[in-house]
mmCIF file of C-alpha atoms and ligand atoms in Angstrom:
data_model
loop_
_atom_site.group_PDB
_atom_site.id
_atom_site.type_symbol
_atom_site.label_atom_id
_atom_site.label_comp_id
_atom_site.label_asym_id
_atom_site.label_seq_id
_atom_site.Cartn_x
_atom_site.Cartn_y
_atom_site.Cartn_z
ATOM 1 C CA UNK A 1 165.959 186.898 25.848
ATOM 2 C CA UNK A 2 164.950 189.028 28.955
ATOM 3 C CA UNK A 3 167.578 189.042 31.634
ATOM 4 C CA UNK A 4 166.887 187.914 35.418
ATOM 5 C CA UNK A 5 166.507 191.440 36.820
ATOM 6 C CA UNK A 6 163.967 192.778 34.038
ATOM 7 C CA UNK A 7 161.425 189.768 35.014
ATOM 8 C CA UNK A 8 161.955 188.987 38.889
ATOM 9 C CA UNK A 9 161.136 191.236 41.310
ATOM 10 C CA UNK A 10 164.286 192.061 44.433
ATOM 11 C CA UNK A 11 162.749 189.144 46.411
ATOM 12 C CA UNK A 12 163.120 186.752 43.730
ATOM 13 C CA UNK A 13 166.412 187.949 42.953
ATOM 14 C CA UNK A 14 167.600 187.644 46.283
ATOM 15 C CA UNK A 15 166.409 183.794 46.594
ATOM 16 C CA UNK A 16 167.948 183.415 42.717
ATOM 17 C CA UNK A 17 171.605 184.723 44.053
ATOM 18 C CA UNK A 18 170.948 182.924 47.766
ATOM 19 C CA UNK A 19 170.567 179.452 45.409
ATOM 20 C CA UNK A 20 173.657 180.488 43.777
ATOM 21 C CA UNK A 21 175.299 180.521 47.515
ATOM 22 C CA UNK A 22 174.282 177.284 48.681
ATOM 23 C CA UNK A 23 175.392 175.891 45.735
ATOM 24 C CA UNK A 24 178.773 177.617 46.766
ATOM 25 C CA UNK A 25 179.392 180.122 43.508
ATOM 26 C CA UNK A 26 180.157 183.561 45.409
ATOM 27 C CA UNK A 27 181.274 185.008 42.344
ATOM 28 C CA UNK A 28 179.434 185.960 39.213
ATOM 29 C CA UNK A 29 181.159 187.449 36.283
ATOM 30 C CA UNK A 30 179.384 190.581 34.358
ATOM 31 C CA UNK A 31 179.487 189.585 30.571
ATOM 32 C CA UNK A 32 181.642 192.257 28.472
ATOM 33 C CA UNK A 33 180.120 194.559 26.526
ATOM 34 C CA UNK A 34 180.433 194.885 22.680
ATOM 35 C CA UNK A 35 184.350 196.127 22.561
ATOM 36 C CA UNK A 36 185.261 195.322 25.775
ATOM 37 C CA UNK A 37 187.785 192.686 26.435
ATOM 38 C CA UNK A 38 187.371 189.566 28.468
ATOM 39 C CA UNK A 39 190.005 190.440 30.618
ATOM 40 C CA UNK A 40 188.261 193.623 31.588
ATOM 41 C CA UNK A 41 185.381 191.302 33.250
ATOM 42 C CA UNK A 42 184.474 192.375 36.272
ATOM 43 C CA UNK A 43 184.234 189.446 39.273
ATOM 44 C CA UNK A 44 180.802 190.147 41.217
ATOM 45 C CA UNK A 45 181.003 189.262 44.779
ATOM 46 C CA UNK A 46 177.343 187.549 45.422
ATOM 47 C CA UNK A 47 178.421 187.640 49.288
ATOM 48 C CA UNK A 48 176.866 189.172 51.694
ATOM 49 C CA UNK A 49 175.312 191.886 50.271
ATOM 50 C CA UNK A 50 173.494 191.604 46.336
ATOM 51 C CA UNK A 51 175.028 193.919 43.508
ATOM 52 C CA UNK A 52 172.349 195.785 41.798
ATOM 53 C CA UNK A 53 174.807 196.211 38.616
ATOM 54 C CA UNK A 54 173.415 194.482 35.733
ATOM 55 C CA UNK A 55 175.051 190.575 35.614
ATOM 56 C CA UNK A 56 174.061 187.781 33.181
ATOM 57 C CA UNK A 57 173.233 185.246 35.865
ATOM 58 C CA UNK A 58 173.721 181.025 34.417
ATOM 59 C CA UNK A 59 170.666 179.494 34.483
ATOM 60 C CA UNK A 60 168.651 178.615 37.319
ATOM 61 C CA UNK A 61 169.144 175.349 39.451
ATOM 62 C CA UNK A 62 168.661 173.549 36.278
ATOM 63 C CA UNK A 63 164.651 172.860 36.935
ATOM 64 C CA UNK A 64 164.526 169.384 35.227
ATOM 65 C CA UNK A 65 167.834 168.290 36.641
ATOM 66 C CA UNK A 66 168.921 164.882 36.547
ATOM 67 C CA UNK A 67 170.915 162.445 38.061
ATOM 68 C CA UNK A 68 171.973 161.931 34.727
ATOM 69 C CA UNK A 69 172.235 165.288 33.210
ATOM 70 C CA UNK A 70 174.722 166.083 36.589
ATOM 71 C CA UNK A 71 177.313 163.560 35.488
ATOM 72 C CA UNK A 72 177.256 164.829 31.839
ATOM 73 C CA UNK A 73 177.866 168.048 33.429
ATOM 74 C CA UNK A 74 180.797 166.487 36.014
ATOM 75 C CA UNK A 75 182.206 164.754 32.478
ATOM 76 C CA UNK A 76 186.251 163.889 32.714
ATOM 77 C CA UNK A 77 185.895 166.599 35.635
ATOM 78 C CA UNK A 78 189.444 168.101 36.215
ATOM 79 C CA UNK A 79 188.329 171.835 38.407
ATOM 80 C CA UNK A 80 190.667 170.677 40.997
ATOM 81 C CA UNK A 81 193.833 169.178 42.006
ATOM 82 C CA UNK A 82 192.303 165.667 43.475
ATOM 83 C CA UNK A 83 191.755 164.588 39.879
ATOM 84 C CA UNK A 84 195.021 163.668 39.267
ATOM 85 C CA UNK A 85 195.403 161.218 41.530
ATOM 86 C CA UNK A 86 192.025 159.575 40.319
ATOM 87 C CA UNK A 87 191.486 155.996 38.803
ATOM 88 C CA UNK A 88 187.205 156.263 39.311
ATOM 89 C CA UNK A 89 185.069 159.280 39.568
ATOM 90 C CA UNK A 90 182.853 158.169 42.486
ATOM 91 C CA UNK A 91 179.279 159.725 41.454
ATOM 92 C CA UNK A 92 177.494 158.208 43.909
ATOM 93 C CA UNK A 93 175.019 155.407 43.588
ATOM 94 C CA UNK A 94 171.176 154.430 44.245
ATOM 95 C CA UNK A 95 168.181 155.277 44.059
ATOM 96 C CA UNK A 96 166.840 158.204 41.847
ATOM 97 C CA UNK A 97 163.893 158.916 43.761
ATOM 98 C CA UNK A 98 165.083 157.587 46.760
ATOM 99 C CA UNK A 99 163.779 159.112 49.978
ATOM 100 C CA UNK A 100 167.046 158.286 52.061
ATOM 101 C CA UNK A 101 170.178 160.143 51.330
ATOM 102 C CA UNK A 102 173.223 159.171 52.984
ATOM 103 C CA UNK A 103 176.022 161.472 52.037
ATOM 104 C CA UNK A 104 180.403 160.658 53.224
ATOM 105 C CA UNK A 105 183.411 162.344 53.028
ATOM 106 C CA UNK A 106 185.021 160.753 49.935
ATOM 107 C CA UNK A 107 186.287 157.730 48.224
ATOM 108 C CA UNK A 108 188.755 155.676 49.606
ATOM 109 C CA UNK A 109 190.892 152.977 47.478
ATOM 110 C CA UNK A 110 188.416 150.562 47.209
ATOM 111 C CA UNK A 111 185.453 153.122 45.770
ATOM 112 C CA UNK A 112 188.157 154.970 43.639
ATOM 113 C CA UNK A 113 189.011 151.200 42.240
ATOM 114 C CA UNK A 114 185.041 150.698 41.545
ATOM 115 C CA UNK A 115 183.543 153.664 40.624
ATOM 116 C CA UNK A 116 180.937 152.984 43.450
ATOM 117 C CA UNK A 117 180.960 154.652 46.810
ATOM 118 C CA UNK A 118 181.273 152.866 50.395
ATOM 119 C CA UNK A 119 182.646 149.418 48.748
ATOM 120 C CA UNK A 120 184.849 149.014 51.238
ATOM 121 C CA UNK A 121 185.265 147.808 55.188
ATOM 122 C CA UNK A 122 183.478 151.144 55.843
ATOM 123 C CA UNK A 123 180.675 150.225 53.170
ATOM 124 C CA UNK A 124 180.070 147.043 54.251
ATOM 125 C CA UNK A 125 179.238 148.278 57.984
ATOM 126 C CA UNK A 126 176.934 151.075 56.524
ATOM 127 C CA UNK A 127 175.491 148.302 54.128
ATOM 128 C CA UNK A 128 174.651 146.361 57.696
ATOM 129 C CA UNK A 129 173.837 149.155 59.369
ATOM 130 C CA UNK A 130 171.374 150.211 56.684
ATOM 131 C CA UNK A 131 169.689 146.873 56.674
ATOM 132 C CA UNK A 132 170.582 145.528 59.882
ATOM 133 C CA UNK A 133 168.868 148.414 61.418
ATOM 134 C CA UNK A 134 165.705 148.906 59.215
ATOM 135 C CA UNK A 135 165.411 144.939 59.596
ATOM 136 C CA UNK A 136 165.361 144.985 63.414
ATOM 137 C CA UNK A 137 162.996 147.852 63.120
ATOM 138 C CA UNK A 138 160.524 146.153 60.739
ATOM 139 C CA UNK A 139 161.506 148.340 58.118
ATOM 140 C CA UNK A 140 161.397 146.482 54.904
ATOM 141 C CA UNK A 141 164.696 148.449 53.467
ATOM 142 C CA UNK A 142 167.894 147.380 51.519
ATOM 143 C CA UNK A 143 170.769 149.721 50.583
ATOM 144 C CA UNK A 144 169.388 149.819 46.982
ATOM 145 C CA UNK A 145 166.446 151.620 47.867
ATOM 146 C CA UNK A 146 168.817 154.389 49.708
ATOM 147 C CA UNK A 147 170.688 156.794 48.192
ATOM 148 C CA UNK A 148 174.754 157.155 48.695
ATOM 149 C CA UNK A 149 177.347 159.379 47.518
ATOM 150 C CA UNK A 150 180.507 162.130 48.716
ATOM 151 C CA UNK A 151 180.642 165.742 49.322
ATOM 152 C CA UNK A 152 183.660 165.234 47.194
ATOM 153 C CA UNK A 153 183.627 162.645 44.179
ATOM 154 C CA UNK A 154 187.332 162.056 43.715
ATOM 155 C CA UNK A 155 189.932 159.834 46.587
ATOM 156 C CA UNK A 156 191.868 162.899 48.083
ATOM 157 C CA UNK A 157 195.432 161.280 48.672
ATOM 158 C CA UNK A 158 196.349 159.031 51.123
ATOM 159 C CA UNK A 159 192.284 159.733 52.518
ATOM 160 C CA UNK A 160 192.969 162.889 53.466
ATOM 161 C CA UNK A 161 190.184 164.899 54.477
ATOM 162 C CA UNK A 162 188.555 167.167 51.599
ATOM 163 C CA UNK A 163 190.072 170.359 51.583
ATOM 164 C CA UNK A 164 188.047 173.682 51.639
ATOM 165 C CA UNK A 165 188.309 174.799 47.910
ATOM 166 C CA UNK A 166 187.768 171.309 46.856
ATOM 167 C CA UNK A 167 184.761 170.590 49.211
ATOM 168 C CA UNK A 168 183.218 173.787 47.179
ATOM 169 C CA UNK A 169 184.350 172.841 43.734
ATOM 170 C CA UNK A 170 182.456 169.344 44.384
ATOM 171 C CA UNK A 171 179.621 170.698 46.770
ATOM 172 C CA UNK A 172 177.731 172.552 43.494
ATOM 173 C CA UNK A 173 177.563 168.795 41.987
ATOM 174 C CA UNK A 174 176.613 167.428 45.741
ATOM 175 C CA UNK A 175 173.821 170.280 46.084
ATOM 176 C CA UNK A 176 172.604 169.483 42.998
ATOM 177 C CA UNK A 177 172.148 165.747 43.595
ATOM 178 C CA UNK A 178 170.273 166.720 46.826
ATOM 179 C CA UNK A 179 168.123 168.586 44.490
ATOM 180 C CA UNK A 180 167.284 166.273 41.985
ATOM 181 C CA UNK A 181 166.659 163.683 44.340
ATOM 182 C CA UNK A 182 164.703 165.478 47.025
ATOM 183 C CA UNK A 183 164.710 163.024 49.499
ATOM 184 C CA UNK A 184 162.376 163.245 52.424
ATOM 185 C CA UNK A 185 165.919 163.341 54.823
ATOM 186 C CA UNK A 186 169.392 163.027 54.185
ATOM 187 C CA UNK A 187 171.997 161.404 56.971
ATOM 188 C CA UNK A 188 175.567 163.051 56.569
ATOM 189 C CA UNK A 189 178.158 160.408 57.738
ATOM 190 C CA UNK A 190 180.962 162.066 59.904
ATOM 191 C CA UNK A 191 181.887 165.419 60.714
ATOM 192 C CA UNK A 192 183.159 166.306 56.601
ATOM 193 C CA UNK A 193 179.823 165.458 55.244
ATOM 194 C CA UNK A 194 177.884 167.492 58.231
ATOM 195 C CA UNK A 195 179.515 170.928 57.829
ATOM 196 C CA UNK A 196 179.398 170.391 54.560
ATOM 197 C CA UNK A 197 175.619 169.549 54.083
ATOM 198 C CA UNK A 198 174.386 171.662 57.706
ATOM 199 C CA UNK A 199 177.402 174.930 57.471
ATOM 200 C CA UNK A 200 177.222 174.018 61.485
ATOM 201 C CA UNK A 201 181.143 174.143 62.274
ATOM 202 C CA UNK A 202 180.668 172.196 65.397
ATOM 203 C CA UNK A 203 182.359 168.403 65.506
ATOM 204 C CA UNK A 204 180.601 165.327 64.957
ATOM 205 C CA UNK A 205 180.175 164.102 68.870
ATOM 206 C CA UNK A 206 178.228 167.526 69.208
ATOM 207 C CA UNK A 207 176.102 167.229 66.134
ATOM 208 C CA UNK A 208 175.296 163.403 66.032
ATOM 209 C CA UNK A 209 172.040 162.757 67.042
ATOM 210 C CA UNK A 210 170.338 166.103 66.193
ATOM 211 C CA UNK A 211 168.738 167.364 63.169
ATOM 212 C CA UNK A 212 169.625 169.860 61.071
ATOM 213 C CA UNK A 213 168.428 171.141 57.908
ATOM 214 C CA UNK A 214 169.551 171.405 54.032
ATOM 215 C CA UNK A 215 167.526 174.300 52.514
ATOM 216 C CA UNK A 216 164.124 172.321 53.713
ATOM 217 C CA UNK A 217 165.259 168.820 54.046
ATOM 218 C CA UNK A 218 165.525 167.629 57.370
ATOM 219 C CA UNK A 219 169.606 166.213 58.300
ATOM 220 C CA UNK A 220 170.002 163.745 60.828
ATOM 221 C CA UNK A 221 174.157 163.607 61.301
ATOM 222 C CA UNK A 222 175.597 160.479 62.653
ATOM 223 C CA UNK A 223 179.387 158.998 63.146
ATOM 224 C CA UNK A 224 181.316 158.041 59.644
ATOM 225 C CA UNK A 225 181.708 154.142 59.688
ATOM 226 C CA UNK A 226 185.290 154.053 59.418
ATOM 227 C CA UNK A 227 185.151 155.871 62.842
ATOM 228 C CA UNK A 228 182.880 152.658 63.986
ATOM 229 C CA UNK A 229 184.936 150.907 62.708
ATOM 230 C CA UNK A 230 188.230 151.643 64.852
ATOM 231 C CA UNK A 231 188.435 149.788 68.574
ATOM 232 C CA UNK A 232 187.105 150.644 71.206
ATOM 233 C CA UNK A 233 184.272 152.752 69.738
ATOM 234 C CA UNK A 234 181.215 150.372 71.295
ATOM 235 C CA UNK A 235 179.388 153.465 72.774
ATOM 236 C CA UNK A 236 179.698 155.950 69.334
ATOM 237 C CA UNK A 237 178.402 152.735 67.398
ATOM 238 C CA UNK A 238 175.622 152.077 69.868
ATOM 239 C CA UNK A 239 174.791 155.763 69.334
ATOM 240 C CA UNK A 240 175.325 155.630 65.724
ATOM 241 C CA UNK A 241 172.608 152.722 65.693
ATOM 242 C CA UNK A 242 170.028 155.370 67.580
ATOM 243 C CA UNK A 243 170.544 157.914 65.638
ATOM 244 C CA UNK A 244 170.140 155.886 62.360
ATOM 245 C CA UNK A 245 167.065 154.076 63.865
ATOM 246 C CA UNK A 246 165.573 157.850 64.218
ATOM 247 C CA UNK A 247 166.084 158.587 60.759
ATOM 248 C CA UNK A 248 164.717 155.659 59.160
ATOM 249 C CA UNK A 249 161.782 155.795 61.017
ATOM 250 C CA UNK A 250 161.279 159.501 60.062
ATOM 251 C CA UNK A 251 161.423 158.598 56.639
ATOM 252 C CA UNK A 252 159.841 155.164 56.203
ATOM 253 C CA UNK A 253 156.854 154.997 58.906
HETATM 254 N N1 URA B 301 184.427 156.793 53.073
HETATM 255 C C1 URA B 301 183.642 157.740 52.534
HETATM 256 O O1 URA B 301 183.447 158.803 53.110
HETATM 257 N N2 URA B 301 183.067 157.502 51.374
HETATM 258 C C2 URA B 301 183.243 156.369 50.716
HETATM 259 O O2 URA B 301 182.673 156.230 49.641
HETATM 260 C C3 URA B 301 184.041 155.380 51.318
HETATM 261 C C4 URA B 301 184.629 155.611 52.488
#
């Protein structure tokens, strides 16, 4: 079988091992050669700068990836610690082709109990927002025809917020979900699911509102619901609502 570097040319290389970034892998491991031990595998650090040494690269963003073929790949997934705690792997649920993506933190109790994400108080206000929203606006929309899942796909304890390693073990599956759907925008709920999905650090209040980008896709970032959903939030809902009617408009006019 040729290998990546005898058939691509350093451009295409360079996108092939930028791919491999955004799905978060920074490290590539050189196969052994004949006699040479596992243990003698050299790590290749695929950030910042490219190695030129040979490396037998996994294959490409699986062209042909499916929602389907992810979770066969996510199986009884156990590459970090917030498995154990787990009752549900929360995949995420919707629409294959759906032009809407709408992307949270992570489970809470009620989606880990389910298997389904935003099930809860915080799922029923997107569920209004969704269709409350698109309804005022004419939009003939229901939360079926979106898209919804987590950067991370199993309840970190007590709803803690996703730590850094396991926001990157989960991102690959996240990134790839993006890809197989390829929606025409994606709207990252809270300030988790924006630096995951942008890589802008900033907080929410300074990101809501604006769009952003994922590879091309545009990102429209908005408040989580359970933030909407503490008192005294009337003016981040209000603003919540605006930014959501932008991005169904984008996508559905
Ligand atoms: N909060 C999230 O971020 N995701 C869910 O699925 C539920 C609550």
């Amino acid at each position: 079988m040729p290998r990546p570097w005898d058939v691509m040319d350093a451009e295409q290389l360079r996108q092939y091992l930028e791919f491999y970034q955004d799905l978060g892998i920074k490290t590539l491991f050189r196969r052994a050669a004949a006699g040479v031990s596992a243990a003698a595998e050299a790590p290749v650090s695929i950030a910042p700068a490219v190695s030129t040494a040979p490396m037998e690269l996994p294959p490409l963003a699986p062209s042909g990836d499916t929602l389907l073929k992810i979770i066969e790949d996510m199986g009884d997934c156990r590459r970090c610690r917030l498995h154990e705690g787990r009752n549900k792997l929360v995949f995420g649920v919707g629409h294959e082709k759906a032009p809407l993506v709408f992307v949270g933190e992570g489970p809470g109790a009620d989606e880990d109990a389910q298997g389904i994400p935003f099930v809860g108080r915080a799922g029923q206000l997107l569920t209004q927002m969704i269709e409350g929203t698109a309804k005022k606006e004419g939009i003939a929309l229901t939360r079926a025809d979106v898209y919804i899942c987590n950067v991370v796909k199993c309840r970190p304890p007590e709803n803690r917020t996703p730590e850094a390693d396991e926001m990157e073990t989960c991102g690959q599956f996240l990134y790839r979900q993006l890809s197989a759907i390829q929606p025409k925008a994606i709207c990252a709920l809270g300030g988790t699911a924006a630096r995951a999905v942008t890589g802008h650090k900033e907080g929410v209040t300074k990101m809501r509102g604006k769009w952003f980008k994922w590879r091309d896709i545009p990102v429209m970032v908005t408040y989580h619901p359970s933030y909407l959903l503490r008192p005294y939030n009337e003016n981040a809902k209000r603003e919540a609502w605006e930014d959501l009617k932008k991005v169904l408009h984008f996508v559905y006019d």
